[in-house]
């Protein structure tokens, strides 16, 4: 975990051999290295420049495992940030994490859009059901008035047939509503699974990235 603090505290900037710029006026005193200034204006004081580099190397040596303190002076003096392979590897890992976060956001937006569409369909079906129920009520009311006014059984039977047709339509829409509710429930389950899978994959990739980063710092 010490190696992690070293990397996250240092801003990755183009570094040429023997030069590290852009640090504040005071040498670093902890594993969190504040970065400021501009790389376009190298320091003019060579002593201050050497003191800054020595402070960074001191932090890197502290971040090494305890066994690395027995290495030769050349190993302790090597600047891992002069190794372009390490820098490229770290950049690739952080780029991969950024892409994973972007994919998660895109996936969540797509899922949210699907849920909105499903709820819209459900609302439309409910509106149709309410409309047909109102029609059935109107037909029943008209049928009652006509029965009182006209005792013609044929007319009553025709109105009853109309009611049956309307009721069948209502039942059909009820079935469609149930199917829509089932689809919404299934979609919610898939959404939960997708979110868990994406989150697990992102955590796994993040863990692998940190492990590779620790190995690279240890080897160098």
XYZ file of N, CA and C in Angstrom:
660
model
N 0.819 -1.221 0.000
C 0.000 0.000 0.000
C 0.848 1.264 0.000
N 2.108 1.171 0.466
C 2.995 2.337 0.437
C 3.315 2.717 -0.981
N 3.540 1.681 -1.830
C 3.846 1.957 -3.234
C 2.704 2.662 -3.922
N 1.479 2.326 -3.534
C 0.304 2.978 -4.113
C 0.288 4.459 -3.797
N 0.636 4.827 -2.565
C 0.635 6.233 -2.193
C 1.704 6.998 -2.952
N 2.814 6.349 -3.250
C 3.873 7.036 -3.989
C 3.409 7.379 -5.381
N 2.781 6.428 -6.056
C 2.363 6.647 -7.444
C 1.243 7.651 -7.535
N 0.250 7.519 -6.637
C -0.890 8.436 -6.704
C -0.507 9.845 -6.304
N 0.570 10.023 -5.574
C 0.979 11.358 -5.154
C 1.845 12.068 -6.158
N 2.283 11.389 -7.266
C 3.185 11.979 -8.251
C 2.462 12.150 -9.554
N 2.472 13.342 -10.108
C 1.852 13.595 -11.411
C 2.784 13.102 -12.499
N 2.298 12.236 -13.406
C 3.118 11.668 -14.461
C 3.306 12.694 -15.565
N 4.505 13.237 -15.703
C 4.822 14.221 -16.712
C 6.018 13.730 -17.500
N 6.244 14.240 -18.720
C 7.426 13.841 -19.486
C 8.684 14.136 -18.703
N 9.530 13.140 -18.522
C 10.733 13.271 -17.706
C 11.932 12.892 -18.551
N 12.936 13.727 -18.601
C 14.180 13.404 -19.281
C 15.209 13.009 -18.249
N 16.218 12.300 -18.694
C 17.206 11.764 -17.751
C 17.877 12.893 -16.988
N 17.899 12.720 -15.664
C 18.604 13.669 -14.805
C 17.850 14.933 -14.517
N 16.542 15.028 -14.915
C 15.798 16.269 -14.655
C 14.423 15.942 -14.184
N 14.018 16.524 -13.067
C 12.651 16.408 -12.556
C 12.239 17.797 -12.132
N 11.266 18.393 -12.837
C 10.850 19.756 -12.549
C 9.426 19.804 -12.099
N 8.952 21.010 -11.851
C 7.555 21.213 -11.527
C 7.228 20.954 -10.084
N 8.229 20.774 -9.170
C 7.951 20.528 -7.763
C 8.007 21.848 -7.025
N 7.343 21.933 -5.853
C 7.332 23.169 -5.073
C 8.705 23.523 -4.547
N 8.803 24.620 -3.809
C 10.090 25.108 -3.343
C 10.650 24.268 -2.218
N 9.818 23.483 -1.516
C 10.272 22.684 -0.397
C 10.389 21.235 -0.818
N 11.396 20.486 -0.340
C 11.507 19.055 -0.676
C 10.365 18.291 -0.063
N 9.941 17.180 -0.642
C 8.811 16.397 -0.120
C 9.130 15.846 1.249
N 8.154 15.926 2.161
C 8.344 15.434 3.520
C 7.491 14.237 3.820
N 6.645 13.770 2.923
C 5.791 12.611 3.152
C 5.626 11.872 1.856
N 4.871 10.757 1.910
C 4.651 9.950 0.720
C 3.710 10.609 -0.258
N 2.933 11.632 0.168
C 2.056 12.359 -0.743
C 2.811 13.564 -1.258
N 3.175 13.570 -2.554
C 4.036 14.605 -3.112
C 3.209 15.647 -3.836
N 2.992 16.846 -3.293
C 2.234 17.873 -4.020
C 2.991 18.297 -5.250
N 2.298 18.462 -6.340
C 2.905 18.833 -7.617
C 2.428 20.220 -8.010
N 3.277 21.091 -8.384
C 2.890 22.433 -8.799
C 3.870 22.958 -9.814
N 3.758 24.220 -10.201
C 4.696 24.792 -11.139
C 4.410 24.360 -12.553
N 5.381 24.495 -13.435
C 5.212 24.167 -14.846
C 6.470 23.518 -15.356
N 6.356 22.460 -16.180
C 7.503 21.782 -16.750
C 8.209 22.661 -17.778
N 7.516 23.660 -18.310
C 8.103 24.507 -19.340
C 9.126 25.485 -18.767
N 9.218 25.632 -17.398
C 10.156 26.542 -16.770
C 11.016 25.769 -15.782
N 12.146 25.151 -16.251
C 13.000 24.374 -15.341
C 13.630 25.277 -14.301
N 13.912 24.736 -13.102
C 14.527 25.550 -12.046
C 15.921 25.989 -12.452
N 16.316 27.142 -11.986
C 17.627 27.699 -12.319
C 18.664 27.352 -11.268
N 18.264 26.972 -10.086
C 19.187 26.655 -9.000
C 19.499 25.167 -9.023
N 20.727 24.765 -9.377
C 21.083 23.348 -9.485
C 21.025 22.659 -8.127
N 21.423 23.359 -7.072
C 21.375 22.739 -5.746
C 19.944 22.421 -5.349
N 19.032 23.360 -5.619
C 17.623 23.115 -5.293
C 17.073 21.958 -6.112
N 17.511 21.871 -7.367
C 17.065 20.785 -8.258
C 17.533 19.428 -7.742
N 18.808 19.351 -7.321
C 19.330 18.091 -6.792
C 18.626 17.715 -5.496
N 18.333 18.716 -4.658
C 17.666 18.450 -3.395
C 16.254 17.897 -3.621
N 15.564 18.426 -4.636
C 14.223 17.911 -4.968
C 14.293 16.464 -5.432
N 15.253 16.175 -6.324
C 15.381 14.803 -6.834
C 15.754 13.845 -5.715
N 16.641 14.288 -4.812
C 17.023 13.438 -3.686
C 15.825 13.147 -2.795
N 14.944 14.144 -2.614
C 13.741 13.911 -1.805
C 12.831 12.881 -2.439
N 12.665 12.952 -3.775
C 11.819 11.969 -4.472
C 12.407 10.575 -4.345
N 13.735 10.453 -4.529
C 14.370 9.140 -4.430
C 14.271 8.594 -3.015
N 14.295 9.490 -2.004
C 14.133 9.046 -0.629
C 12.756 8.435 -0.412
N 11.721 9.078 -0.988
C 10.362 8.530 -0.885
C 10.269 7.190 -1.578
N 10.907 7.077 -2.773
C 10.851 5.814 -3.520
C 11.539 4.703 -2.737
N 12.681 5.036 -2.083
C 13.378 4.012 -1.297
C 12.535 3.575 -0.108
N 11.794 4.512 0.496
C 10.902 4.130 1.592
C 9.782 3.226 1.114
N 9.344 3.426 -0.143
C 8.242 2.618 -0.684
C 8.685 1.218 -1.056
N 10.015 0.969 -1.158
C 10.492 -0.365 -1.526
C 10.282 -1.328 -0.359
N 10.188 -2.641 -0.640
C 10.155 -3.634 0.453
C 11.403 -3.527 1.306
N 11.316 -4.056 2.563
C 12.422 -3.917 3.500
C 13.688 -4.565 2.985
N 13.545 -5.629 2.184
C 14.720 -6.335 1.689
C 15.500 -5.534 0.695
N 14.905 -4.529 0.071
C 15.595 -3.771 -0.957
C 16.620 -2.811 -0.381
N 16.639 -2.634 0.960
C 17.611 -1.734 1.563
C 19.012 -2.299 1.514
N 19.149 -3.611 1.243
C 20.448 -4.246 1.160
C 21.032 -4.190 -0.231
N 20.358 -3.558 -1.194
C 20.854 -3.498 -2.557
C 22.059 -2.567 -2.633
N 22.720 -2.597 -3.760
C 23.892 -1.756 -3.963
C 23.483 -0.308 -4.113
N 24.470 0.556 -4.061
C 24.193 1.983 -4.193
C 23.653 2.337 -5.542
N 24.039 1.601 -6.596
C 23.527 1.876 -7.935
C 22.047 1.598 -8.019
N 21.582 0.507 -7.341
C 20.153 0.178 -7.385
C 19.337 1.239 -6.677
N 19.852 1.725 -5.515
C 19.103 2.734 -4.776
C 19.097 4.065 -5.509
N 20.115 4.322 -6.303
C 20.184 5.593 -6.998
C 19.422 5.624 -8.298
N 18.932 4.464 -8.778
C 18.216 4.419 -10.060
C 16.859 5.083 -9.918
N 16.531 5.937 -10.838
C 15.240 6.632 -10.827
C 14.237 5.830 -11.651
N 13.232 5.201 -11.010
C 12.269 4.399 -11.785
C 11.470 5.233 -12.763
N 11.373 6.551 -12.539
C 10.606 7.382 -13.459
C 11.421 7.777 -14.693
N 12.713 7.355 -14.737
C 13.470 7.456 -15.982
C 13.225 6.253 -16.882
N 12.532 5.239 -16.354
C 12.221 4.025 -17.127
C 10.912 4.254 -17.872
N 10.994 4.413 -19.192
C 9.796 4.697 -19.986
C 8.812 3.543 -19.965
N 9.319 2.307 -19.791
C 8.400 1.156 -19.747
C 7.482 1.246 -18.540
N 8.037 1.650 -17.390
C 7.206 1.791 -16.185
C 6.176 2.894 -16.379
N 6.616 4.009 -16.939
C 5.690 5.131 -17.150
C 4.577 4.740 -18.110
N 4.955 4.090 -19.230
C 3.917 3.669 -20.189
C 2.951 2.677 -19.547
N 3.499 1.738 -18.729
C 2.633 0.739 -18.096
C 1.639 1.403 -17.154
N 2.115 2.375 -16.355
C 1.206 3.077 -15.440
C 0.142 3.858 -16.203
N 0.557 4.518 -17.287
C -0.413 5.274 -18.095
C -1.457 4.341 -18.688
N -1.007 3.170 -19.184
C -1.959 2.202 -19.756
C -2.953 1.728 -18.712
N -2.463 1.491 -17.485
C -3.361 0.991 -16.436
C -4.409 2.041 -16.073
N -3.983 3.309 -15.906
C -4.951 4.355 -15.563
C -5.903 4.628 -16.726
N -5.410 4.488 -17.969
C -6.295 4.638 -19.130
C -7.346 3.548 -19.143
N -6.926 2.310 -18.803
C -7.878 1.194 -18.759
C -8.951 1.432 -17.713
N -8.552 1.977 -16.548
C -9.542 2.273 -15.508
C -10.524 3.345 -15.975
N -10.018 4.354 -16.665
C -10.912 5.396 -17.176
C -11.894 4.861 -18.195
N -11.406 3.962 -19.093
C -12.303 3.375 -20.086
C -13.357 2.502 -19.416
N -12.960 1.755 -18.358
C -13.936 0.921 -17.649
C -15.034 1.782 -17.041
N -14.645 2.903 -16.413
C -15.663 3.800 -15.855
C -16.585 4.353 -16.921
N -16.011 4.684 -18.100
C -16.840 5.199 -19.200
C -17.833 4.137 -19.666
N -17.362 2.874 -19.793
C -18.259 1.802 -20.223
C -19.385 1.592 -19.214
N -19.069 1.705 -17.927
C -20.105 1.539 -16.898
C -21.175 2.619 -17.050
N -20.761 3.872 -17.261
C -21.729 4.962 -17.416
C -22.602 4.764 -18.651
N -21.968 4.357 -19.768
C -22.743 4.123 -20.993
C -23.748 3.006 -20.777
N -23.299 1.934 -20.100
C -24.189 0.795 -19.861
C -25.359 1.199 -18.964
N -25.085 1.983 -17.931
C -26.156 2.417 -17.030
C -27.150 3.331 -17.747
N -26.649 4.204 -18.643
C -27.552 5.071 -19.402
C -28.446 4.248 -20.318
N -27.868 3.207 -20.953
C -28.662 2.356 -21.834
C -29.744 1.614 -21.045
N -29.363 1.115 -19.872
C -30.327 0.406 -19.027
C -31.435 1.354 -18.578
N -31.061 2.575 -18.184
C -32.060 3.552 -17.750
C -33.029 3.875 -18.887
N -32.511 3.977 -20.109
C -33.375 4.245 -21.262
C -34.357 3.094 -21.472
N -33.885 1.842 -21.329
C -34.767 0.689 -21.495
C -35.862 0.665 -20.435
N -35.501 1.017 -19.210
C -36.507 1.042 -18.137
C -37.560 2.105 -18.424
N -37.121 3.270 -18.882
C -38.071 4.348 -19.203
C -39.023 3.915 -20.308
N -38.493 3.245 -21.339
C -39.342 2.779 -22.432
C -40.348 1.744 -21.938
N -39.894 0.812 -21.087
C -40.800 -0.218 -20.573
C -41.912 0.401 -19.732
N -41.554 1.378 -18.900
C -42.569 2.046 -18.081
C -43.541 2.852 -18.944
N -43.035 3.406 -20.036
C -43.911 4.149 -20.943
C -44.930 3.214 -21.584
N -44.471 2.034 -22.031
C -45.389 1.050 -22.619
C -46.434 0.626 -21.599
N -45.985 0.400 -20.365
C -46.920 0.004 -19.318
C -47.959 1.101 -19.067
N -47.509 2.352 -19.063
C -48.449 3.454 -18.866
C -49.451 3.575 -20.003
N -48.987 3.358 -21.249
C -49.903 3.408 -22.396
C -50.962 2.316 -22.306
N -50.528 1.113 -21.910
C -51.489 0.014 -21.771
C -52.509 0.311 -20.674
N -52.038 0.900 -19.574
C -52.962 1.231 -18.491
C -53.979 2.279 -18.947
N -53.534 3.244 -19.758
C -54.452 4.264 -20.266
C -55.513 3.642 -21.177
N -55.090 2.687 -22.024
C -56.053 2.010 -22.891
C -57.063 1.209 -22.080
N -56.570 0.542 -21.039
C -57.477 -0.238 -20.180
C -58.494 0.675 -19.507
N -58.039 1.811 -18.984
C -58.963 2.748 -18.335
C -59.992 3.290 -19.336
N -59.526 3.548 -20.566
C -60.444 4.046 -21.590
C -61.524 3.010 -21.905
N -61.110 1.760 -22.088
C -62.080 0.710 -22.417
C -63.019 0.430 -21.247
N -62.499 0.518 -20.045
C -63.384 0.342 -18.892
C -64.442 1.444 -18.856
N -64.029 2.656 -19.184
C -65.013 3.733 -19.255
C -66.063 3.478 -20.317
N -65.611 2.932 -21.466
C -66.563 2.585 -22.519
C -67.534 1.507 -22.062
N -67.005 0.514 -21.349
C -67.878 -0.558 -20.835
C -68.915 0.026 -19.888
N -68.483 0.960 -19.041
C -69.439 1.589 -18.116
C -70.518 2.354 -18.876
N -70.092 3.051 -19.927
C -71.071 3.776 -20.738
C -72.055 2.818 -21.407
N -71.530 1.717 -21.933
C -72.408 0.740 -22.598
C -73.396 0.147 -21.604
N -72.893 -0.175 -20.412
C -73.798 -0.734 -19.396
C -74.884 0.273 -19.024
N -74.486 1.543 -18.916
C -75.487 2.566 -18.586
C -76.535 2.700 -19.694
N -76.064 2.720 -20.932
C -76.999 2.800 -22.055
C -77.896 1.571 -22.119
N -77.295 0.408 -21.834
C -78.086 -0.817 -21.872
C -79.211 -0.771 -20.837
N -78.882 -0.255 -19.626
C -79.926 -0.164 -18.606
C -81.056 0.764 -19.018
N -80.698 1.891 -19.660
C -81.739 2.815 -20.103
C -82.603 2.201 -21.199
N -81.963 1.509 -22.112
C -82.722 0.907 -23.210
C -83.619 -0.232 -22.743
N -83.167 -0.958 -21.725
C -84.008 -2.047 -21.208
C -85.289 -1.484 -20.617
N -85.136 -0.341 -19.933
C -86.326 0.281 -19.355
C -87.237 0.806 -20.457
N -86.671 1.407 -21.504
C -87.469 2.015 -22.563
C -87.986 0.984 -23.565
N -87.238 0.004 -23.786
C -87.600 -0.955 -24.836
C -87.465 -2.361 -24.294
N -88.524 -3.084 -24.373
C -88.526 -4.453 -23.879
C -88.177 -5.446 -24.973
N -87.658 -4.954 -26.050
C -87.270 -5.836 -27.147
C -86.036 -6.639 -26.724
N -86.233 -7.926 -26.543
C -85.143 -8.780 -26.092
C -83.989 -8.833 -27.100
N -84.333 -8.689 -28.371
C -83.280 -8.741 -29.371
C -82.294 -7.585 -29.198
N -82.882 -6.430 -28.940
C -82.004 -5.281 -28.721
C -81.145 -5.451 -27.472
N -81.748 -6.028 -26.425
C -80.990 -6.267 -25.196
C -79.846 -7.247 -25.446
N -80.146 -8.305 -26.216
C -79.112 -9.295 -26.522
C -77.970 -8.683 -27.325
N -78.307 -7.820 -28.249
C -77.262 -7.171 -29.034
C -76.344 -6.311 -28.148
N -76.975 -5.593 -27.216
C -76.164 -4.781 -26.308
C -75.299 -5.655 -25.407
N -75.832 -6.785 -24.987
C -75.043 -7.699 -24.166
C -73.859 -8.262 -24.961
N -74.103 -8.545 -26.229
C -72.998 -9.016 -27.066
C -71.915 -7.934 -27.188
N -72.354 -6.691 -27.318
C -71.385 -5.599 -27.384
C -70.571 -5.505 -26.093
N -71.258 -5.687 -24.968
C -70.552 -5.659 -23.682
C -69.535 -6.786 -23.606
N -69.941 -7.964 -24.084
C -69.017 -9.098 -24.064
C -67.776 -8.817 -24.912
N -68.009 -8.192 -26.061
C -66.861 -7.855 -26.921
C -65.929 -6.878 -26.204
N -66.528 -5.865 -25.557
C -65.712 -4.889 -24.840
C -64.967 -5.540 -23.668
N -65.666 -6.447 -22.987
C -65.027 -7.136 -21.868
C -63.873 -8.011 -22.340
N -64.069 -8.656 -23.487
C -62.975 -9.462 -24.038
C -61.768 -8.582 -24.361
N -62.057 -7.397 -24.900
C -60.961 -6.472 -25.197
C -60.248 -6.041 -23.917
N -61.037 -5.797 -22.851
C -60.445 -5.419 -21.568
C -59.577 -6.543 -21.025
N -60.094 -7.771 -21.098
C -59.321 -8.917 -20.618
C -58.032 -9.084 -21.412
N -58.134 -8.856 -22.716
C -56.938 -8.959 -23.556
C -55.891 -7.925 -23.145
N -56.356 -6.705 -22.878
C -55.421 -5.670 -22.444
C -54.861 -5.954 -21.050
N -55.677 -6.573 -20.208
C -55.184 -6.966 -18.887
C -54.034 -7.966 -19.024
N -54.202 -8.903 -19.948
C -53.136 -9.878 -20.192
C -51.874 -9.180 -20.699
N -52.058 -8.213 -21.595
C -50.904 -7.471 -22.097
C -50.217 -6.692 -20.969
N -51.036 -6.159 -20.059
C -50.463 -5.436 -18.931
C -49.635 -6.361 -18.052
N -50.167 -7.564 -17.794
C -49.423 -8.525 -16.983
C -48.107 -8.897 -17.654
N -48.158 -9.111 -18.966
C -46.935 -9.447 -19.698
C -45.917 -8.302 -19.619
N -46.427 -7.070 -19.712
C -45.527 -5.916 -19.617
C -44.898 -5.828 -18.228
N -45.690 -6.111 -17.183
C -45.150 -6.096 -15.825
C -44.083 -7.169 -15.644
N -44.327 -8.345 -16.238
C -43.330 -9.420 -16.158
C -42.042 -9.003 -16.855
N -42.175 -8.370 -18.028
C -40.989 -7.924 -18.763
C -40.218 -6.874 -17.968
N -40.952 -5.967 -17.310
C -40.284 -4.949 -16.499
C -39.527 -5.596 -15.345
N -40.153 -6.594 -14.699
C -39.481 -7.287 -13.593
C -38.230 -8.007 -14.080
N -38.343 -8.681 -15.229
C -37.176 -9.371 -15.793
C -36.074 -8.377 -16.157
N -36.475 -7.224 -16.702
C -35.494 -6.205 -17.073
C -34.782 -5.666 -15.834
N -35.523 -5.476 -14.739
C -34.895 -5.009 -13.505
C -33.879 -6.021 -12.984
N -34.217 -7.321 -13.107
C -33.269 -8.360 -12.683
C -32.015 -8.314 -13.534
N -32.201 -8.170 -14.858
C -31.041 -8.108 -15.749
C -30.201 -6.861 -15.457
N -30.889 -5.764 -15.133
C -30.159 -4.537 -14.804
C -29.281 -4.753 -13.574
N -29.860 -5.380 -12.539
C -29.091 -5.625 -11.317
C -27.893 -6.518 -11.596
N -28.114 -7.581 -12.371
C -27.013 -8.484 -12.694
C -25.946 -7.774 -13.507
N -26.383 -6.959 -14.469
C -25.417 -6.258 -15.316
C -24.571 -5.293 -14.489
N -25.222 -4.579 -13.580
C -24.477 -3.636 -12.743
C -23.462 -4.373 -11.875
N -23.889 -5.506 -11.286
C -22.977 -6.280 -10.448
C -21.810 -6.818 -11.258
N -22.093 -7.306 -12.476
C -21.028 -7.849 -13.321
C -20.043 -6.758 -13.725
N -20.571 -5.606 -14.124
C -19.688 -4.509 -14.541
C -18.850 -4.022 -13.363
N -19.486 -3.912 -12.184
C -18.747 -3.463 -11.000
C -17.667 -4.469 -10.617
N -18.006 -5.773 -10.662
C -17.026 -6.802 -10.326
C -15.859 -6.789 -11.296
N -16.167 -6.617 -12.600
C -15.098 -6.573 -13.591
C -14.204 -5.355 -13.380
N -14.806 -4.224 -13.048
C -14.015 -3.013 -12.819
C -13.114 -3.176 -11.598
N -13.649 -3.790 -10.523
C -12.840 -4.020 -9.318
C -11.692 -4.970 -9.618
N -11.983 -6.013 -10.397
C -10.947 -6.978 -10.758
C -9.848 -6.317 -11.571
N -10.241 -5.484 -12.549
C -9.253 -4.794 -13.369
C -8.441 -3.806 -12.528
N -9.101 -3.136 -11.592
C -8.402 -2.200 -10.724
C -7.401 -2.922 -9.838
N -7.803 -4.068 -9.298
C -6.912 -4.847 -8.446
C -5.710 -5.331 -9.233
N -5.954 -5.837 -10.440
C -4.857 -6.310 -11.281
C -3.918 -5.167 -11.633
N -4.472 -3.990 -11.874
C -3.645 -2.829 -12.207
C -2.740 -2.457 -11.049
N -3.281 -2.456 -9.820
C -2.481 -2.122 -8.653
C -1.410 -3.180 -8.402
N -1.738 -4.442 -8.638
C -0.745 -5.499 -8.448
C 0.404 -5.348 -9.446
N 0.103 -5.089 -10.700
C 1.141 -4.896 -11.707
C 1.986 -3.668 -11.366
N 1.354 -2.626 -10.889
C 2.077 -1.411 -10.535
C 3.039 -1.683 -9.382
N 2.580 -2.426 -8.348
C 3.443 -2.761 -7.225
C 4.617 -3.615 -7.674
N 4.370 -4.577 -8.571
C 5.446 -5.428 -9.077
C 6.465 -4.604 -9.853
N 6.010 -3.699 -10.696
C 6.929 -2.886 -11.491
C 7.803 -2.013 -10.598
N 7.216 -1.405 -9.580
C 7.989 -0.559 -8.675
C 8.988 -1.395 -7.878
N 8.571 -2.600 -7.453
C 9.458 -3.475 -6.690
C 10.646 -3.925 -7.534
N 10.401 -4.322 -8.769
C 11.472 -4.811 -9.642
C 12.438 -3.706 -10.016
N 11.958 -2.477 -10.068
C 12.834 -1.378 -10.483
C 13.446 -0.678 -9.277
